[in-house]
Coordinates of C-alpha atoms in Angstrom, one line a residue:
M1131 CA 6.0 23.0 -32.0
I1132 CA 6.4 24.5 -28.5
Y1133 CA 4.2 27.4 -27.6
T1134 CA 5.1 29.7 -24.7
L1135 CA 2.6 31.6 -22.6
Q1136 CA 3.8 34.2 -20.1
N1137 CA 2.6 36.8 -17.6
K1138 CA 4.3 38.4 -14.6
Q1139 CA 3.8 35.4 -12.4
I1140 CA 4.4 32.3 -14.6
T1141 CA 5.8 31.0 -17.8
V1142 CA 4.2 27.9 -19.4
K1143 CA 5.3 25.9 -22.4
I1144 CA 2.9 23.7 -24.3
S1145 CA 3.7 21.1 -27.0
S1146 CA 1.6 20.7 -30.1
I1147 CA 2.3 16.9 -29.7
G1148 CA -0.4 15.9 -27.3
A1149 CA -1.4 19.5 -26.5
E1150 CA 0.2 19.0 -23.1
I1151 CA 1.9 21.3 -20.6
I1152 CA 5.6 20.4 -20.7
S1153 CA 6.9 23.2 -18.4
A1154 CA 5.6 25.7 -15.9
V1155 CA 8.1 28.0 -14.2
K1156 CA 7.0 30.2 -11.3
G1157 CA 9.4 32.1 -9.0
G1158 CA 12.3 30.6 -11.0
K1159 CA 11.3 27.1 -10.1
E1160 CA 10.1 24.4 -12.5
R1161 CA 6.8 22.9 -11.4
V1162 CA 6.4 20.2 -14.1
W1163 CA 8.3 16.9 -14.1
Q1164 CA 11.2 17.0 -16.6
N1165 CA 12.3 13.3 -16.3
E1166 CA 15.6 14.0 -14.7
T1167 CA 15.9 10.4 -13.5
G1168 CA 14.4 8.7 -16.5
E1169 CA 11.3 7.5 -14.5
W1170 CA 8.7 8.8 -16.9
N1171 CA 8.9 10.9 -20.1
G1172 CA 5.5 12.4 -19.8
H1173 CA 4.6 15.8 -18.4
G1174 CA 0.8 16.3 -18.4
P1175 CA -0.9 14.2 -21.1
V1176 CA -4.4 15.0 -22.3
L1177 CA -6.6 11.9 -22.2
F1178 CA -9.2 11.7 -25.0
P1179 CA -11.5 10.0 -26.0
V1180 CA -11.0 7.5 -23.1
C1181 CA -9.1 7.5 -19.8
G1182 CA -7.2 4.3 -18.9
H1183 CA -8.1 0.9 -20.3
F1184 CA -11.6 1.5 -21.5
G1185 CA -13.1 -0.5 -24.3
L1186 CA -14.9 1.2 -27.1
T1187 CA -17.8 -0.6 -28.8
V1188 CA -20.1 1.3 -31.1
D1189 CA -23.2 -0.3 -32.7
G1190 CA -21.8 -3.7 -31.7
K1191 CA -18.4 -3.2 -33.3
S1192 CA -15.3 -3.0 -31.0
Y1193 CA -12.6 -0.6 -31.9
P1194 CA -8.9 -1.0 -30.9
I1195 CA -8.6 2.1 -28.8
G1196 CA -5.4 2.3 -26.7
A1197 CA -5.2 3.2 -23.0
H1198 CA -5.8 6.9 -22.5
G1199 CA -6.8 7.3 -26.2
F1200 CA -4.9 8.9 -29.0
A1201 CA -4.8 12.6 -28.2
K1202 CA -1.6 12.2 -26.1
K1203 CA 0.3 11.2 -29.2
S1204 CA -1.5 13.4 -31.8
D1205 CA -0.1 16.5 -33.4
F1206 CA -2.5 19.3 -32.7
A1207 CA -2.8 22.3 -35.0
L1208 CA -2.5 25.9 -33.7
T1209 CA -5.8 27.8 -34.2
A1210 CA -5.4 30.8 -31.9
K1211 CA -2.5 32.4 -29.9
T1212 CA -2.0 35.4 -27.7
D1213 CA 0.7 36.1 -25.0
D1214 CA -1.3 34.4 -22.4
S1215 CA -3.6 31.9 -24.2
V1216 CA -3.4 29.2 -26.9
T1217 CA -5.9 27.0 -28.7
L1218 CA -4.7 23.7 -30.1
T1219 CA -7.0 21.7 -32.3
L1220 CA -7.3 18.0 -33.3
R1221 CA -9.8 17.0 -36.1
S1222 CA -11.0 13.5 -36.9
D1223 CA -9.5 11.8 -39.9
E1224 CA -9.1 8.3 -41.2
T1225 CA -6.5 7.5 -38.6
T1226 CA -8.8 8.5 -35.7
K1227 CA -11.8 6.9 -37.2
A1228 CA -10.0 3.5 -37.3
V1229 CA -10.2 3.5 -33.5
Y1230 CA -13.0 6.0 -32.7
P1231 CA -15.7 6.2 -35.4
F1232 CA -16.9 9.8 -34.8
D1233 CA -16.5 13.1 -36.7
F1234 CA -15.2 15.6 -34.2
V1235 CA -13.2 18.7 -33.5
F1236 CA -11.3 18.6 -30.2
D1237 CA -9.9 21.9 -28.9
V1238 CA -7.6 22.2 -25.9
I1239 CA -7.4 25.8 -24.8
Y1240 CA -4.9 27.1 -22.2
C1241 CA -5.3 30.5 -20.6
L1242 CA -3.1 32.1 -17.9
Q1243 CA -4.8 33.9 -15.1
G1244 CA -2.1 35.0 -12.6
S1245 CA -0.5 31.7 -11.4
T1246 CA -3.5 29.7 -12.6
V1247 CA -3.7 27.9 -15.9
E1248 CA -7.3 27.5 -17.1
I1249 CA -7.6 24.3 -19.2
T1250 CA -10.7 24.1 -21.5
Y1251 CA -11.7 21.0 -23.5
K1252 CA -14.2 21.7 -26.2
V1253 CA -15.6 18.8 -28.2
Q1254 CA -17.6 19.6 -31.3
N1255 CA -19.7 17.0 -33.1
L1256 CA -19.6 17.5 -36.8
A1257 CA -22.2 14.8 -37.6
K1258 CA -26.0 14.7 -37.3
E1259 CA -25.9 11.6 -35.1
A1260 CA -24.8 11.8 -31.4
L1261 CA -21.1 11.6 -30.5
Y1262 CA -19.8 10.1 -27.2
F1263 CA -16.5 10.7 -25.5
A1264 CA -14.6 10.5 -22.2
C1265 CA -11.6 12.7 -21.2
G1266 CA -9.3 13.6 -18.4
G1267 CA -6.1 15.2 -17.3
H1268 CA -2.8 13.8 -16.1
E1269 CA -0.7 16.8 -15.0
S1270 CA 2.5 16.2 -13.1
F1271 CA 3.5 18.3 -10.1
V1272 CA 7.1 18.5 -8.8
I1273 CA 7.7 17.9 -5.1
D1274 CA 10.9 18.7 -3.3
T1275 CA 11.4 15.3 -1.7
D1276 CA 10.7 11.7 -2.6
R1277 CA 9.0 11.3 0.8
V1278 CA 5.5 11.3 -0.3
D1279 CA 4.3 10.7 3.3
E1280 CA 5.2 14.3 3.9
Y1281 CA 2.3 15.4 1.6
E1282 CA -1.5 15.3 1.8
L1283 CA -4.4 15.7 -0.6
V1284 CA -6.9 18.2 0.8
M1285 CA -10.4 18.0 -0.6
E1286 CA -13.0 20.7 -0.8
K1287 CA -15.6 18.5 0.9
Q1288 CA -15.8 15.5 3.2
E1289 CA -14.9 12.4 1.3
N1290 CA -14.9 8.7 1.8
F1291 CA -11.4 7.8 0.6
L1292 CA -12.3 4.5 -0.9
H1293 CA -9.7 3.3 -3.4
Q1294 CA -10.7 1.2 -6.4
V1295 CA -8.1 -1.5 -6.7
H1296 CA -6.7 -2.3 -10.2
D1297 CA -4.7 -5.2 -11.5
D1298 CA -1.3 -5.3 -13.0
D1299 CA -2.8 -4.5 -16.4
G1300 CA -4.7 -1.4 -15.2
Y1301 CA -8.2 -2.9 -15.1
L1302 CA -10.4 -2.6 -12.0
T1303 CA -10.6 -5.8 -9.9
G1304 CA -13.9 -4.9 -8.1
E1305 CA -12.1 -4.8 -4.8
T1306 CA -11.7 -1.6 -2.7
Q1307 CA -9.5 -0.3 0.1
D1308 CA -10.9 2.1 2.7
F1309 CA -8.6 4.9 3.7
G1310 CA -11.1 6.6 6.0
T1311 CA -13.3 9.6 5.8
G1312 CA -12.4 13.3 6.0
K1313 CA -11.1 16.2 4.0
A1314 CA -7.4 15.4 4.1
L1315 CA -5.7 12.2 2.9
T1316 CA -2.0 11.7 3.9
L1317 CA -0.2 10.1 1.0
S1318 CA 1.6 6.8 1.4
Y1319 CA 4.3 4.9 -0.4
G1320 CA 1.9 2.0 -0.7
F1321 CA -0.4 4.1 -2.9
F1322 CA 2.2 4.1 -5.7
Q1323 CA 4.2 0.9 -5.1
D1324 CA 5.0 -1.0 -8.3
G1325 CA 3.4 1.7 -10.5
R1326 CA 0.0 1.6 -8.7
T1327 CA -2.5 4.3 -9.1
L1328 CA -4.7 5.6 -6.3
I1329 CA -8.2 5.7 -7.7
L1330 CA -11.0 7.7 -6.0
K1331 CA -14.4 7.2 -7.6
D1332 CA -17.3 9.6 -7.6
V1333 CA -15.7 12.3 -5.4
R1334 CA -18.0 15.0 -4.1
S1335 CA -15.4 17.7 -4.2
R1336 CA -14.6 19.8 -7.3
K1337 CA -11.5 21.3 -5.8
A1338 CA -8.4 19.6 -4.3
T1339 CA -5.1 20.9 -3.0
L1340 CA -1.8 19.0 -2.9
R1341 CA 0.4 20.3 -0.1
K1342 CA 3.0 19.4 2.5
K1343 CA 1.5 18.6 5.9
T1344 CA 3.4 21.6 7.2
G1345 CA 1.3 23.8 4.9
E1346 CA 3.4 24.6 1.8
K1347 CA 1.1 24.3 -1.3
V1348 CA 2.2 22.4 -4.4
T1349 CA -0.9 23.0 -6.4
E1350 CA -4.7 23.6 -6.2
I1351 CA -6.8 22.2 -8.9
T1352 CA -10.5 22.5 -9.9
F1353 CA -12.3 19.9 -12.0
D1354 CA -15.9 20.6 -12.7
G1355 CA -17.5 17.8 -14.8
F1356 CA -14.9 15.2 -13.7
D1357 CA -16.2 12.8 -11.1
N1358 CA -13.1 10.7 -10.5
L1359 CA -9.7 11.7 -9.1
L1360 CA -6.6 9.6 -9.5
L1361 CA -3.0 10.0 -8.2
W1362 CA 0.1 8.4 -9.6
R1363 CA 3.9 8.6 -9.8
G1364 CA 6.6 6.6 -11.4
G1365 CA 9.1 4.9 -9.1
N1366 CA 10.4 7.2 -6.3
A1367 CA 10.6 10.2 -8.5
K1368 CA 10.0 13.7 -7.1
Y1369 CA 6.6 14.3 -8.6
I1370 CA 2.9 13.4 -8.2
C1371 CA 0.3 13.3 -11.0
I1372 CA -3.2 14.4 -10.1
E1373 CA -5.7 13.2 -12.7
P1374 CA -9.3 14.2 -13.0
W1375 CA -11.1 11.6 -15.2
T1376 CA -14.7 11.4 -16.4
N1377 CA -14.6 7.6 -16.6
L1378 CA -12.7 4.8 -14.8
P1379 CA -11.0 1.7 -16.3
D1380 CA -13.1 -1.3 -17.2
L1381 CA -13.6 -4.2 -14.8
A1382 CA -11.1 -7.0 -15.5
G1383 CA -12.6 -9.8 -17.5
A1384 CA -16.0 -8.2 -18.0
P1385 CA -17.6 -8.2 -21.5
D1386 CA -17.6 -4.8 -23.2
I1387 CA -20.8 -2.9 -23.6
E1388 CA -21.9 -0.1 -25.8
F1389 CA -19.7 3.0 -25.3
S1390 CA -22.7 5.2 -25.0
Q1391 CA -23.9 3.2 -22.0
K1392 CA -20.8 3.4 -20.0
A1393 CA -20.4 5.4 -16.8
G1394 CA -18.4 8.6 -17.4
V1395 CA -19.1 8.8 -21.1
I1396 CA -20.4 12.2 -22.3
K1397 CA -23.0 12.6 -25.0
V1398 CA -22.7 15.4 -27.6
D1399 CA -25.9 15.8 -29.7
G1400 CA -25.6 16.1 -33.5
K1401 CA -24.1 19.4 -34.7
S1402 CA -23.5 20.5 -31.1
E1403 CA -20.5 21.0 -28.8
I1404 CA -19.7 20.5 -25.1
T1405 CA -17.1 22.4 -23.1
L1406 CA -15.4 21.3 -19.9
V1407 CA -13.1 23.6 -17.9
R1408 CA -10.5 22.7 -15.3
T1409 CA -7.8 24.9 -13.6
V1410 CA -4.4 24.3 -12.2
T1411 CA -2.9 26.8 -9.8
Y1412 CA 0.8 26.5 -8.9
G1413 CA 1.9 27.0 -5.3
D1414 CA 4.3 29.6 -4.0

């Protein structure tokens, strides 16, 4: 099912498959990648209960969790809907427990506030024992040229733009590349060559803006509770994905450790819930 949210400024469409934004039209212009060139058939996947290649071992048993988890391919149920908000819900079942052995309810809530989309992740632990998860976003933002060097990422605070290098399979190598210090990072073709992802670890900022160097804003995002920020695009297509993640990929070749002990994994006590809130504001 496709659910439409609308106000005077923006119309957003969200799919029950993956609970992802598949369209956002503002001022008559589509702001979400629509795969016009066949580069990538995603739009804005929800990453849960892991981001990237991230092993999942619980009580010594390893589970075959796929990259980015299973939420992106799951069919979420509609549990609430108004003109400008929708709640989509995924519940644990035998299929999820085969790769993620926890009893949970995962709500993804979208709410329009002007040209801003507020995105809420709510994880409810149904069991008495603690639950652990990681999560992230993967929204795409349309740009008006394939010249990514005309764009910059502007952070809320001074950052050390230290890229965490990954291998061809998406695992971290332990190497880094230093792109300097400041609030603004000019994008480069090299960041995205051969499907590469720019990975910024433990950023200080909780707000970032993608804009042209001449000032035109593509988007402004906020990401409280998400320590890492990643940028990606497929080929030379006219979009950039900005991805707040709680965790980062595993180190290539390293033995897996208990999921609960990994950096970026969030604990939910028994019979409790945790809420994380992000926002996406589309430019003019």
